[in-house]
mmCIF file of C-alpha atoms in Angstrom:
data_model
loop_
_atom_site.group_PDB
_atom_site.id
_atom_site.type_symbol
_atom_site.label_atom_id
_atom_site.label_comp_id
_atom_site.label_asym_id
_atom_site.label_seq_id
_atom_site.Cartn_x
_atom_site.Cartn_y
_atom_site.Cartn_z
ATOM 1 C CA UNK A 456 0.000 0.000 0.000
ATOM 2 C CA UNK A 457 1.326 3.454 -0.890
ATOM 3 C CA UNK A 458 1.085 6.345 1.543
ATOM 4 C CA UNK A 459 0.707 10.085 1.117
ATOM 5 C CA UNK A 460 -0.028 12.918 3.513
ATOM 6 C CA UNK A 461 -3.472 14.447 3.831
ATOM 7 C CA UNK A 462 -4.097 18.124 4.616
ATOM 8 C CA UNK A 463 -3.626 17.528 8.341
ATOM 9 C CA UNK A 464 -0.239 15.938 7.740
ATOM 10 C CA UNK A 465 -1.430 12.448 8.681
ATOM 11 C CA UNK A 466 -0.413 9.566 6.410
ATOM 12 C CA UNK A 467 -3.145 8.195 4.158
ATOM 13 C CA UNK A 468 -3.053 4.942 2.256
ATOM 14 C CA UNK A 469 -4.285 4.086 -1.205
ATOM 15 C CA UNK A 470 -7.215 1.686 -1.375
ATOM 16 C CA UNK A 471 -6.414 -1.129 -3.760
ATOM 17 C CA UNK A 472 -9.040 -2.564 -6.076
ATOM 18 C CA UNK A 473 -8.924 -4.653 -9.237
ATOM 19 C CA UNK A 474 -8.885 -3.496 -12.834
ATOM 20 C CA UNK A 475 -12.010 -5.518 -13.539
ATOM 21 C CA UNK A 476 -13.879 -3.711 -10.746
ATOM 22 C CA UNK A 477 -16.423 -1.200 -12.020
ATOM 23 C CA UNK A 478 -18.094 1.289 -9.697
ATOM 24 C CA UNK A 479 -21.748 2.150 -10.237
ATOM 25 C CA UNK A 480 -23.764 4.887 -8.572
ATOM 26 C CA UNK A 481 -26.846 6.935 -9.366
ATOM 27 C CA UNK A 482 -27.842 10.278 -7.895
ATOM 28 C CA UNK A 483 -30.711 12.724 -8.048
ATOM 29 C CA UNK A 484 -30.208 16.138 -9.766
ATOM 30 C CA UNK A 485 -28.630 17.547 -6.586
ATOM 31 C CA UNK A 486 -26.060 14.759 -6.353
ATOM 32 C CA UNK A 487 -27.765 12.803 -3.560
ATOM 33 C CA UNK A 488 -26.922 9.083 -3.790
ATOM 34 C CA UNK A 489 -29.925 6.949 -4.747
ATOM 35 C CA UNK A 490 -28.206 3.661 -5.644
ATOM 36 C CA UNK A 491 -24.874 1.938 -6.147
ATOM 37 C CA UNK A 492 -23.145 -1.414 -6.377
ATOM 38 C CA UNK A 493 -21.004 -3.437 -3.981
ATOM 39 C CA UNK A 494 -17.725 -2.193 -5.518
ATOM 40 C CA UNK A 495 -18.704 1.404 -4.702
ATOM 41 C CA UNK A 496 -19.654 0.474 -1.147
ATOM 42 C CA UNK A 497 -16.668 -1.797 -0.455
ATOM 43 C CA UNK A 498 -13.976 0.510 -1.801
ATOM 44 C CA UNK A 499 -15.442 3.647 -0.222
ATOM 45 C CA UNK A 500 -15.730 1.854 3.121
ATOM 46 C CA UNK A 501 -19.084 3.430 3.985
ATOM 47 C CA UNK A 502 -22.076 1.370 5.047
ATOM 48 C CA UNK A 503 -25.131 1.520 2.806
ATOM 49 C CA UNK A 504 -26.961 3.337 5.581
ATOM 50 C CA UNK A 505 -24.320 6.076 5.327
ATOM 51 C CA UNK A 506 -24.261 6.233 1.510
ATOM 52 C CA UNK A 507 -27.920 6.141 0.492
ATOM 53 C CA UNK A 508 -29.447 9.569 0.853
ATOM 54 C CA UNK A 509 -26.049 11.233 1.352
ATOM 55 C CA UNK A 510 -24.539 13.738 -1.097
ATOM 56 C CA UNK A 511 -22.029 12.170 -3.463
ATOM 57 C CA UNK A 512 -19.431 14.621 -2.170
ATOM 58 C CA UNK A 513 -19.235 12.404 0.943
ATOM 59 C CA UNK A 514 -16.367 10.675 -0.919
ATOM 60 C CA UNK A 515 -14.820 13.863 -2.307
ATOM 61 C CA UNK A 516 -11.096 14.231 -1.698
ATOM 62 C CA UNK A 517 -9.663 17.766 -1.273
ATOM 63 C CA UNK A 518 -6.826 16.883 -3.654
ATOM 64 C CA UNK A 519 -9.281 16.850 -6.567
ATOM 65 C CA UNK A 520 -9.386 20.491 -7.711
ATOM 66 C CA UNK A 521 -12.762 22.194 -7.526
ATOM 67 C CA UNK A 522 -12.142 23.104 -11.174
ATOM 68 C CA UNK A 523 -12.855 19.487 -12.128
ATOM 69 C CA UNK A 524 -16.267 19.487 -10.471
ATOM 70 C CA UNK A 525 -17.131 22.870 -11.979
ATOM 71 C CA UNK A 526 -16.407 21.495 -15.472
ATOM 72 C CA UNK A 527 -18.313 18.273 -14.781
ATOM 73 C CA UNK A 528 -21.404 19.926 -13.337
ATOM 74 C CA UNK A 529 -21.536 22.666 -15.980
ATOM 75 C CA UNK A 530 -21.641 20.008 -18.707
ATOM 76 C CA UNK A 531 -24.061 17.703 -16.916
ATOM 77 C CA UNK A 532 -26.348 20.613 -16.046
ATOM 78 C CA UNK A 533 -26.632 21.328 -19.774
ATOM 79 C CA UNK A 534 -27.523 17.719 -20.517
ATOM 80 C CA UNK A 535 -24.104 16.645 -21.836
ATOM 81 C CA UNK A 536 -22.236 13.485 -20.771
ATOM 82 C CA UNK A 537 -18.901 14.106 -19.126
ATOM 83 C CA UNK A 538 -15.937 12.253 -17.722
ATOM 84 C CA UNK A 539 -12.717 12.811 -15.910
ATOM 85 C CA UNK A 540 -10.142 11.690 -13.405
ATOM 86 C CA UNK A 541 -11.253 11.966 -9.786
ATOM 87 C CA UNK A 542 -9.407 11.291 -6.538
ATOM 88 C CA UNK A 543 -11.870 10.080 -3.883
ATOM 89 C CA UNK A 544 -11.582 9.640 -0.143
ATOM 90 C CA UNK A 545 -12.667 6.471 1.666
ATOM 91 C CA UNK A 546 -14.393 6.506 5.028
ATOM 92 C CA UNK A 547 -11.144 5.827 6.911
ATOM 93 C CA UNK A 548 -9.323 8.694 5.186
ATOM 94 C CA UNK A 549 -7.532 6.583 2.578
ATOM 95 C CA UNK A 550 -7.795 7.544 -1.104
ATOM 96 C CA UNK A 551 -8.496 5.923 -4.445
ATOM 97 C CA UNK A 552 -8.430 7.180 -8.045
ATOM 98 C CA UNK A 553 -11.037 6.525 -10.718
ATOM 99 C CA UNK A 554 -11.863 7.615 -14.226
ATOM 100 C CA UNK A 555 -15.542 8.507 -14.069
ATOM 101 C CA UNK A 556 -18.014 8.285 -16.955
ATOM 102 C CA UNK A 557 -21.057 10.350 -15.974
ATOM 103 C CA UNK A 558 -24.310 10.494 -17.929
ATOM 104 C CA UNK A 559 -27.469 12.549 -17.404
ATOM 105 C CA UNK A 560 -30.507 10.305 -16.887
ATOM 106 C CA UNK A 561 -34.152 10.894 -16.156
ATOM 107 C CA UNK A 562 -34.289 12.150 -12.583
ATOM 108 C CA UNK A 563 -30.576 12.669 -12.092
ATOM 109 C CA UNK A 564 -27.202 11.273 -13.096
ATOM 110 C CA UNK A 565 -25.593 7.865 -13.500
ATOM 111 C CA UNK A 566 -21.876 7.177 -13.126
ATOM 112 C CA UNK A 567 -19.659 4.187 -13.925
ATOM 113 C CA UNK A 568 -16.032 4.406 -12.838
ATOM 114 C CA UNK A 569 -12.949 2.361 -13.680
ATOM 115 C CA UNK A 570 -9.371 2.135 -12.447
ATOM 116 C CA UNK A 571 -6.989 4.393 -14.430
ATOM 117 C CA UNK A 572 -3.405 3.428 -15.266
ATOM 118 C CA UNK A 573 -2.123 5.334 -18.311
ATOM 119 C CA UNK A 574 0.824 7.749 -18.623
ATOM 120 C CA UNK A 575 -1.817 10.463 -19.130
ATOM 121 C CA UNK A 576 -3.208 9.596 -15.691
ATOM 122 C CA UNK A 577 0.262 10.012 -14.176
ATOM 123 C CA UNK A 578 0.497 13.458 -15.765
ATOM 124 C CA UNK A 579 -2.941 14.561 -14.599
ATOM 125 C CA UNK A 580 -2.144 13.597 -10.999
ATOM 126 C CA UNK A 581 0.691 16.128 -11.014
ATOM 127 C CA UNK A 582 -1.531 18.760 -12.606
ATOM 128 C CA UNK A 583 -4.252 18.181 -9.994
ATOM 129 C CA UNK A 584 -1.783 18.416 -7.117
ATOM 130 C CA UNK A 585 -0.430 21.761 -8.339
ATOM 131 C CA UNK A 586 -3.869 23.181 -9.142
ATOM 132 C CA UNK A 587 -5.413 22.091 -5.824
ATOM 133 C CA UNK A 588 -2.500 23.702 -3.981
ATOM 134 C CA UNK A 589 -3.040 26.940 -5.918
ATOM 135 C CA UNK A 590 -6.756 26.866 -5.172
ATOM 136 C CA UNK A 591 -5.995 26.731 -1.463
ATOM 137 C CA UNK A 592 -3.081 29.179 -1.452
ATOM 138 C CA UNK A 593 -4.696 31.771 -3.742
ATOM 139 C CA UNK A 594 -8.301 31.068 -2.745
ATOM 140 C CA UNK A 595 -9.274 30.634 -6.360
ATOM 141 C CA UNK A 596 -12.980 30.348 -7.041
ATOM 142 C CA UNK A 597 -14.027 27.274 -9.098
ATOM 143 C CA UNK A 598 -14.590 29.330 -12.244
ATOM 144 C CA UNK A 599 -11.088 30.804 -12.258
ATOM 145 C CA UNK A 600 -9.595 27.431 -11.430
ATOM 146 C CA UNK A 601 -11.572 25.771 -14.255
ATOM 147 C CA UNK A 602 -10.167 28.310 -16.712
ATOM 148 C CA UNK A 603 -6.641 27.505 -15.518
ATOM 149 C CA UNK A 604 -7.252 23.785 -15.959
ATOM 150 C CA UNK A 605 -8.608 24.433 -19.457
ATOM 151 C CA UNK A 606 -5.447 26.428 -20.280
ATOM 152 C CA UNK A 607 -3.201 23.615 -19.016
ATOM 153 C CA UNK A 608 -5.080 21.082 -21.137
ATOM 154 C CA UNK A 609 -4.943 23.186 -24.304
ATOM 155 C CA UNK A 610 -1.238 23.885 -23.784
ATOM 156 C CA UNK A 611 -0.778 20.102 -23.643
ATOM 157 C CA UNK A 612 -2.101 19.944 -27.221
ATOM 158 C CA UNK A 613 -5.825 19.304 -26.721
ATOM 159 C CA UNK A 614 -8.292 21.669 -28.362
ATOM 160 C CA UNK A 615 -10.776 21.452 -25.463
ATOM 161 C CA UNK A 616 -11.627 19.579 -22.280
ATOM 162 C CA UNK A 617 -14.007 17.474 -24.375
ATOM 163 C CA UNK A 618 -11.210 16.245 -26.660
ATOM 164 C CA UNK A 619 -9.017 15.589 -23.629
ATOM 165 C CA UNK A 620 -11.829 13.612 -21.995
ATOM 166 C CA UNK A 621 -12.459 11.516 -25.120
ATOM 167 C CA UNK A 622 -8.759 10.790 -25.577
ATOM 168 C CA UNK A 623 -8.346 9.876 -21.901
ATOM 169 C CA UNK A 624 -11.261 7.432 -21.955
ATOM 170 C CA UNK A 625 -9.951 5.716 -25.094
ATOM 171 C CA UNK A 626 -6.470 5.375 -23.618
ATOM 172 C CA UNK A 627 -7.787 4.083 -20.279
ATOM 173 C CA UNK A 628 -9.958 1.464 -21.987
ATOM 174 C CA UNK A 629 -7.005 0.258 -24.062
ATOM 175 C CA UNK A 630 -4.746 0.131 -20.990
ATOM 176 C CA UNK A 631 -7.418 -1.715 -19.039
ATOM 177 C CA UNK A 632 -7.732 -4.341 -21.783
ATOM 178 C CA UNK A 633 -3.975 -4.854 -21.620
ATOM 179 C CA UNK A 634 -3.977 -5.141 -17.820
ATOM 180 C CA UNK A 635 -6.753 -7.717 -17.952
ATOM 181 C CA UNK A 636 -4.985 -9.745 -20.634
ATOM 182 C CA UNK A 637 -7.643 -9.061 -23.225
ATOM 183 C CA UNK A 638 -6.967 -8.748 -26.944
ATOM 184 C CA UNK A 639 -6.878 -5.187 -28.196
ATOM 185 C CA UNK A 640 -10.357 -3.922 -28.969
ATOM 186 C CA UNK A 641 -10.233 -2.686 -32.598
ATOM 187 C CA UNK A 642 -13.016 -0.156 -32.082
ATOM 188 C CA UNK A 643 -11.218 1.411 -29.103
ATOM 189 C CA UNK A 644 -7.998 1.583 -31.133
ATOM 190 C CA UNK A 645 -9.838 3.297 -34.002
ATOM 191 C CA UNK A 646 -11.333 5.786 -31.562
ATOM 192 C CA UNK A 647 -7.908 6.691 -30.202
ATOM 193 C CA UNK A 648 -6.431 7.020 -33.689
ATOM 194 C CA UNK A 649 -9.349 9.132 -34.882
ATOM 195 C CA UNK A 650 -9.004 11.487 -31.923
ATOM 196 C CA UNK A 651 -5.246 11.786 -32.498
ATOM 197 C CA UNK A 652 -5.818 12.534 -36.193
ATOM 198 C CA UNK A 653 -8.324 15.227 -35.287
ATOM 199 C CA UNK A 654 -5.847 16.878 -32.947
ATOM 200 C CA UNK A 655 -3.205 16.816 -35.700
ATOM 201 C CA UNK A 656 -5.643 18.519 -38.082
ATOM 202 C CA UNK A 657 -6.317 21.238 -35.538
ATOM 203 C CA UNK A 658 -2.633 21.838 -34.858
ATOM 204 C CA UNK A 659 -1.819 21.877 -38.592
ATOM 205 C CA UNK A 660 -4.545 24.437 -39.204
ATOM 206 C CA UNK A 661 -3.253 26.711 -36.467
ATOM 207 C CA UNK A 662 0.271 26.480 -37.892
ATOM 208 C CA UNK A 663 -1.113 27.145 -41.349
ATOM 209 C CA UNK A 664 -2.828 30.310 -40.152
ATOM 210 C CA UNK A 665 0.388 31.488 -38.501
ATOM 211 C CA UNK A 666 2.254 30.898 -41.775
ATOM 212 C CA UNK A 667 -0.237 33.049 -43.631
ATOM 213 C CA UNK A 668 -0.008 35.751 -40.979
ATOM 214 C CA UNK A 669 3.761 35.825 -41.484
ATOM 215 C CA UNK A 670 3.235 35.953 -45.238
ATOM 216 C CA UNK A 671 1.445 39.312 -44.970
ATOM 217 C CA UNK A 672 4.710 41.223 -44.526
ATOM 218 C CA UNK A 673 6.178 40.010 -47.825
ATOM 219 C CA UNK A 674 3.984 42.093 -50.218
ATOM 220 C CA UNK A 675 5.052 45.171 -48.229
ATOM 221 C CA UNK A 676 8.677 44.225 -48.816
ATOM 222 C CA UNK A 677 7.906 43.828 -52.524
ATOM 223 C CA UNK A 678 6.431 47.317 -52.658
ATOM 224 C CA UNK A 679 9.541 48.756 -50.994
ATOM 225 C CA UNK A 680 11.708 46.950 -53.534
ATOM 226 C CA UNK A 681 9.472 48.192 -56.351
ATOM 227 C CA UNK A 682 9.775 51.804 -55.187
ATOM 228 C CA UNK A 683 13.519 51.583 -55.715
ATOM 229 C CA UNK A 684 13.364 49.748 -59.048
ATOM 230 C CA UNK A 685 10.557 51.352 -61.034
ATOM 231 C CA UNK A 686 8.133 54.269 -61.281
ATOM 232 C CA UNK A 687 4.906 54.080 -59.287
ATOM 233 C CA UNK A 688 2.441 51.591 -60.768
ATOM 234 C CA UNK A 689 5.093 49.460 -62.435
ATOM 235 C CA UNK A 690 4.850 45.646 -62.853
ATOM 236 C CA UNK A 691 6.512 44.763 -59.534
ATOM 237 C CA UNK A 692 4.132 47.092 -57.676
ATOM 238 C CA UNK A 693 1.169 45.477 -59.463
ATOM 239 C CA UNK A 694 2.428 41.992 -58.614
ATOM 240 C CA UNK A 695 2.864 42.896 -54.938
ATOM 241 C CA UNK A 696 -0.634 44.405 -54.775
ATOM 242 C CA UNK A 697 -2.245 41.387 -56.473
ATOM 243 C CA UNK A 698 -0.370 39.067 -54.148
ATOM 244 C CA UNK A 699 -1.445 41.039 -51.067
ATOM 245 C CA UNK A 700 -5.109 41.028 -52.098
ATOM 246 C CA UNK A 701 -5.141 37.301 -52.898
ATOM 247 C CA UNK A 702 -3.334 36.294 -49.710
ATOM 248 C CA UNK A 703 -5.777 38.352 -47.612
ATOM 249 C CA UNK A 704 -8.676 36.405 -49.118
ATOM 250 C CA UNK A 705 -7.011 33.129 -48.138
ATOM 251 C CA UNK A 706 -6.176 34.390 -44.635
ATOM 252 C CA UNK A 707 -9.782 35.448 -44.074
ATOM 253 C CA UNK A 708 -10.976 32.037 -45.248
ATOM 254 C CA UNK A 709 -8.538 30.324 -42.899
ATOM 255 C CA UNK A 710 -9.626 32.411 -39.921
ATOM 256 C CA UNK A 711 -13.228 31.405 -40.512
ATOM 257 C CA UNK A 712 -12.485 27.817 -39.593
ATOM 258 C CA UNK A 713 -9.638 28.071 -37.092
ATOM 259 C CA UNK A 714 -10.463 31.138 -34.979
ATOM 260 C CA UNK A 715 -13.445 32.873 -33.417
ATOM 261 C CA UNK A 716 -16.483 31.407 -31.708
ATOM 262 C CA UNK A 717 -18.131 28.413 -33.380
ATOM 263 C CA UNK A 718 -15.421 28.158 -36.037
ATOM 264 C CA UNK A 719 -15.523 25.065 -38.212
ATOM 265 C CA UNK A 720 -12.476 23.469 -36.639
ATOM 266 C CA UNK A 721 -13.963 23.727 -33.145
ATOM 267 C CA UNK A 722 -17.288 22.333 -34.345
ATOM 268 C CA UNK A 723 -15.590 19.313 -35.891
ATOM 269 C CA UNK A 724 -13.461 18.800 -32.790
ATOM 270 C CA UNK A 725 -16.396 19.083 -30.393
ATOM 271 C CA UNK A 726 -18.686 16.711 -32.272
ATOM 272 C CA UNK A 727 -15.989 14.125 -32.966
ATOM 273 C CA UNK A 728 -14.801 14.179 -29.349
ATOM 274 C CA UNK A 729 -18.375 13.933 -28.092
ATOM 275 C CA UNK A 730 -19.030 10.973 -30.389
ATOM 276 C CA UNK A 731 -15.797 9.239 -29.383
ATOM 277 C CA UNK A 732 -16.539 9.688 -25.685
ATOM 278 C CA UNK A 733 -20.068 8.325 -26.136
ATOM 279 C CA UNK A 734 -18.791 5.306 -28.053
ATOM 280 C CA UNK A 735 -16.337 4.611 -25.228
ATOM 281 C CA UNK A 736 -19.087 5.170 -22.662
ATOM 282 C CA UNK A 737 -21.290 2.712 -24.558
ATOM 283 C CA UNK A 738 -18.629 0.060 -24.118
ATOM 284 C CA UNK A 739 -18.285 0.854 -20.397
ATOM 285 C CA UNK A 740 -22.063 0.650 -19.928
ATOM 286 C CA UNK A 741 -22.204 -2.706 -21.733
ATOM 287 C CA UNK A 742 -19.611 -4.169 -19.375
ATOM 288 C CA UNK A 743 -21.323 -2.662 -16.334
ATOM 289 C CA UNK A 744 -24.609 -4.269 -17.401
ATOM 290 C CA UNK A 745 -22.920 -7.663 -17.797
ATOM 291 C CA UNK A 746 -21.353 -7.303 -14.335
ATOM 292 C CA UNK A 747 -24.631 -6.074 -12.883
ATOM 293 C CA UNK A 748 -26.469 -9.203 -13.964
ATOM 294 C CA UNK A 749 -24.041 -11.394 -12.032
ATOM 295 C CA UNK A 750 -23.889 -9.237 -8.898
ATOM 296 C CA UNK A 751 -25.815 -9.795 -5.701
ATOM 297 C CA UNK A 752 -28.608 -7.209 -5.356
ATOM 298 C CA UNK A 753 -28.044 -4.531 -2.733
ATOM 299 C CA UNK A 754 -30.602 -4.840 0.090
ATOM 300 C CA UNK A 755 -33.171 -2.065 -0.044
ATOM 301 C CA UNK A 756 -32.611 -1.268 -3.719
ATOM 302 C CA UNK A 757 -34.846 -2.180 -6.633
ATOM 303 C CA UNK A 758 -32.208 -4.042 -8.645
ATOM 304 C CA UNK A 759 -34.436 -4.321 -11.711
ATOM 305 C CA UNK A 760 -34.952 -0.563 -11.763
ATOM 306 C CA UNK A 761 -31.209 0.047 -11.572
ATOM 307 C CA UNK A 762 -30.584 -2.498 -14.357
ATOM 308 C CA UNK A 763 -33.199 -0.708 -16.463
ATOM 309 C CA UNK A 764 -31.509 2.654 -15.784
ATOM 310 C CA UNK A 765 -28.194 1.242 -17.002
ATOM 311 C CA UNK A 766 -29.831 -0.176 -20.128
ATOM 312 C CA UNK A 767 -31.468 3.203 -20.832
ATOM 313 C CA UNK A 768 -28.126 4.961 -20.370
ATOM 314 C CA UNK A 769 -26.454 2.563 -22.777
ATOM 315 C CA UNK A 770 -29.191 3.065 -25.371
ATOM 316 C CA UNK A 771 -28.755 6.834 -24.996
ATOM 317 C CA UNK A 772 -25.010 6.608 -25.628
ATOM 318 C CA UNK A 773 -25.658 4.550 -28.759
ATOM 319 C CA UNK A 774 -28.285 6.964 -30.079
ATOM 320 C CA UNK A 775 -26.380 10.136 -29.198
ATOM 321 C CA UNK A 776 -23.044 8.852 -30.516
ATOM 322 C CA UNK A 777 -24.695 8.050 -33.855
ATOM 323 C CA UNK A 778 -26.178 11.562 -34.002
ATOM 324 C CA UNK A 779 -22.865 13.186 -33.059
ATOM 325 C CA UNK A 780 -20.982 11.116 -35.638
ATOM 326 C CA UNK A 781 -23.479 12.027 -38.340
ATOM 327 C CA UNK A 782 -23.040 15.714 -37.521
ATOM 328 C CA UNK A 783 -19.261 15.326 -37.333
ATOM 329 C CA UNK A 784 -19.166 13.610 -40.739
ATOM 330 C CA UNK A 785 -20.873 16.657 -42.239
ATOM 331 C CA UNK A 786 -18.429 19.005 -40.516
ATOM 332 C CA UNK A 787 -15.442 16.895 -41.612
ATOM 333 C CA UNK A 788 -16.652 16.960 -45.211
ATOM 334 C CA UNK A 789 -17.022 20.742 -44.990
ATOM 335 C CA UNK A 790 -13.519 20.932 -43.543
ATOM 336 C CA UNK A 791 -12.156 18.882 -46.446
ATOM 337 C CA UNK A 792 -13.978 21.142 -48.939
ATOM 338 C CA UNK A 793 -12.544 24.246 -47.251
ATOM 339 C CA UNK A 794 -9.031 22.787 -47.366
ATOM 340 C CA UNK A 795 -9.463 21.924 -51.051
ATOM 341 C CA UNK A 796 -10.782 25.427 -51.754
ATOM 342 C CA UNK A 797 -7.771 27.035 -50.094
ATOM 343 C CA UNK A 798 -5.519 24.730 -52.089
ATOM 344 C CA UNK A 799 -7.193 26.010 -55.281
ATOM 345 C CA UNK A 800 -6.747 29.589 -54.126
ATOM 346 C CA UNK A 801 -3.081 28.815 -53.538
ATOM 347 C CA UNK A 802 -2.729 27.932 -57.217
ATOM 348 C CA UNK A 803 -3.716 31.497 -58.053
ATOM 349 C CA UNK A 804 -1.230 32.776 -55.508
ATOM 350 C CA UNK A 805 1.422 30.556 -57.068
ATOM 351 C CA UNK A 806 0.768 32.138 -60.466
ATOM 352 C CA UNK A 807 1.445 35.589 -59.013
ATOM 353 C CA UNK A 808 4.598 34.276 -57.350
ATOM 354 C CA UNK A 809 5.837 32.872 -60.688
ATOM 355 C CA UNK A 810 5.184 36.265 -62.322
ATOM 356 C CA UNK A 811 7.409 37.787 -59.633
ATOM 357 C CA UNK A 812 10.125 35.256 -60.439
ATOM 358 C CA UNK A 813 9.854 36.156 -64.165
ATOM 359 C CA UNK A 814 10.182 39.819 -63.280
ATOM 360 C CA UNK A 815 13.363 38.987 -61.330
ATOM 361 C CA UNK A 816 14.838 37.573 -64.533
ATOM 362 C CA UNK A 817 13.937 40.730 -66.461
ATOM 363 C CA UNK A 818 15.558 42.992 -63.886
ATOM 364 C CA UNK A 819 18.694 40.816 -63.702
ATOM 365 C CA UNK A 820 21.327 42.207 -61.312
ATOM 366 C CA UNK A 821 19.111 45.170 -60.361
ATOM 367 C CA UNK A 822 16.523 42.819 -58.899
ATOM 368 C CA UNK A 823 18.601 41.253 -56.106
ATOM 369 C CA UNK A 824 16.209 42.538 -53.431
ATOM 370 C CA UNK A 825 13.245 41.137 -55.335
ATOM 371 C CA UNK A 826 14.984 37.760 -55.735
ATOM 372 C CA UNK A 827 15.408 37.528 -51.951
ATOM 373 C CA UNK A 828 11.729 38.340 -51.417
ATOM 374 C CA UNK A 829 10.579 35.767 -53.981
ATOM 375 C CA UNK A 830 12.865 33.186 -52.362
ATOM 376 C CA UNK A 831 10.981 33.808 -49.104
ATOM 377 C CA UNK A 832 7.704 33.252 -50.937
ATOM 378 C CA UNK A 833 9.010 29.956 -52.331
ATOM 379 C CA UNK A 834 9.724 28.702 -48.815
ATOM 380 C CA UNK A 835 6.374 29.822 -47.435
ATOM 381 C CA UNK A 836 4.450 28.351 -50.352
ATOM 382 C CA UNK A 837 6.188 24.985 -50.014
ATOM 383 C CA UNK A 838 5.397 24.896 -46.290
ATOM 384 C CA UNK A 839 1.779 25.985 -46.770
ATOM 385 C CA UNK A 840 1.105 23.481 -49.545
ATOM 386 C CA UNK A 841 2.566 20.662 -47.432
ATOM 387 C CA UNK A 842 0.293 21.622 -44.507
ATOM 388 C CA UNK A 843 -2.735 21.828 -46.787
ATOM 389 C CA UNK A 844 -2.023 18.374 -48.170
ATOM 390 C CA UNK A 845 -1.748 16.999 -44.630
ATOM 391 C CA UNK A 846 -4.985 18.692 -43.524
ATOM 392 C CA UNK A 847 -6.876 17.503 -46.593
ATOM 393 C CA UNK A 848 -5.641 13.922 -46.201
ATOM 394 C CA UNK A 849 -6.422 13.805 -42.471
ATOM 395 C CA UNK A 850 -9.851 15.423 -42.962
ATOM 396 C CA UNK A 851 -10.761 12.863 -45.610
ATOM 397 C CA UNK A 852 -9.473 9.995 -43.456
ATOM 398 C CA UNK A 853 -11.445 11.209 -40.434
ATOM 399 C CA UNK A 854 -14.597 11.645 -42.505
ATOM 400 C CA UNK A 855 -14.265 8.160 -43.987
ATOM 401 C CA UNK A 856 -13.582 6.560 -40.607
ATOM 402 C CA UNK A 857 -16.564 8.298 -39.020
ATOM 403 C CA UNK A 858 -18.800 7.297 -41.914
ATOM 404 C CA UNK A 859 -17.876 3.663 -41.278
ATOM 405 C CA UNK A 860 -18.763 4.087 -37.611
ATOM 406 C CA UNK A 861 -22.138 5.605 -38.564
ATOM 407 C CA UNK A 862 -22.940 2.640 -40.816
ATOM 408 C CA UNK A 863 -21.751 0.033 -38.316
ATOM 409 C CA UNK A 864 -23.759 -1.317 -35.394
ATOM 410 C CA UNK A 865 -22.321 0.285 -32.208
ATOM 411 C CA UNK A 866 -22.175 -3.195 -30.679
ATOM 412 C CA UNK A 867 -20.153 -4.703 -33.525
#
């Protein structure tokens, strides 16, 4: 058993449980515990008389930042499923970690939790420890702390908490299969790969926009060169003006799907991540149902009602994941069309660049400054075209993969 120190300085141990253990609990809209399974009761160490009717925060550990609960409850309050890493406290003061999958249900919320073990989990433990310490030292309110957690997650390469959550669930399911000696689940692997591809698209688009932003200074340099080489309105000046106007059109088009509220990139990311999380949650619910059927009923609980609630939750994940995937497929197709359109616009920009190169030849030794500027354009264009090709390929791959998921039975 490992030991840490709690806030009072007393040593606390870690409660051990198996990787095949799944926690189940259900609460009302206020978070009051209505039901649970024996794993929840045994690991928490509370008697059923202490759990039923108590707020779920009875097991809350102060080392879990309040930011996490703010994010969870904001999503759940709006009817969205949510998940995350949570450190809980047992009745005797010991602790245990879970990855929680939480779903809104009629009359409250339902949660199934599993044992985490990935490198991502190791990283998040450090993040939680630092953030919880800052919350206490700086008396951060949950909203400010949630914004800090969001910043940490995005700086780690995730576009949102939703994409982080979906990636974490996929990785934890794969790690759990490995720990239990199961063959790799191909659907879980595809989910992880799809989420990783989506993140690469997002990062490539942001880099692409930055490249175009840098490109805006080059037409100005061309105009300065032109002012020294020719009278006002000469061919180099015309080339620089045409290039500036065309590149601004492309930059504006890029901004429309990588920046601002509800941009296309964010819409794709949100829907794909939501679908991936729901598909993972569907798998978790299926296993919980199978375990539930073999478990001894908890005295005082209507076991059939709880089994029905789990079945309803699983059906909801299947239905909602299909809807999210269908929406995401449309967004991915739009993303591919936008990438292809920008690639076509780049051909026009290339034509202007070639005209500049021809003008360099006409000016010969007098055009050294222009040659240097066109050389810069060559480098930028090569980089931009490579990024566009990557974005287009990834967008098409993501769209095709999601289309296959839409057509397939979620249980297959």
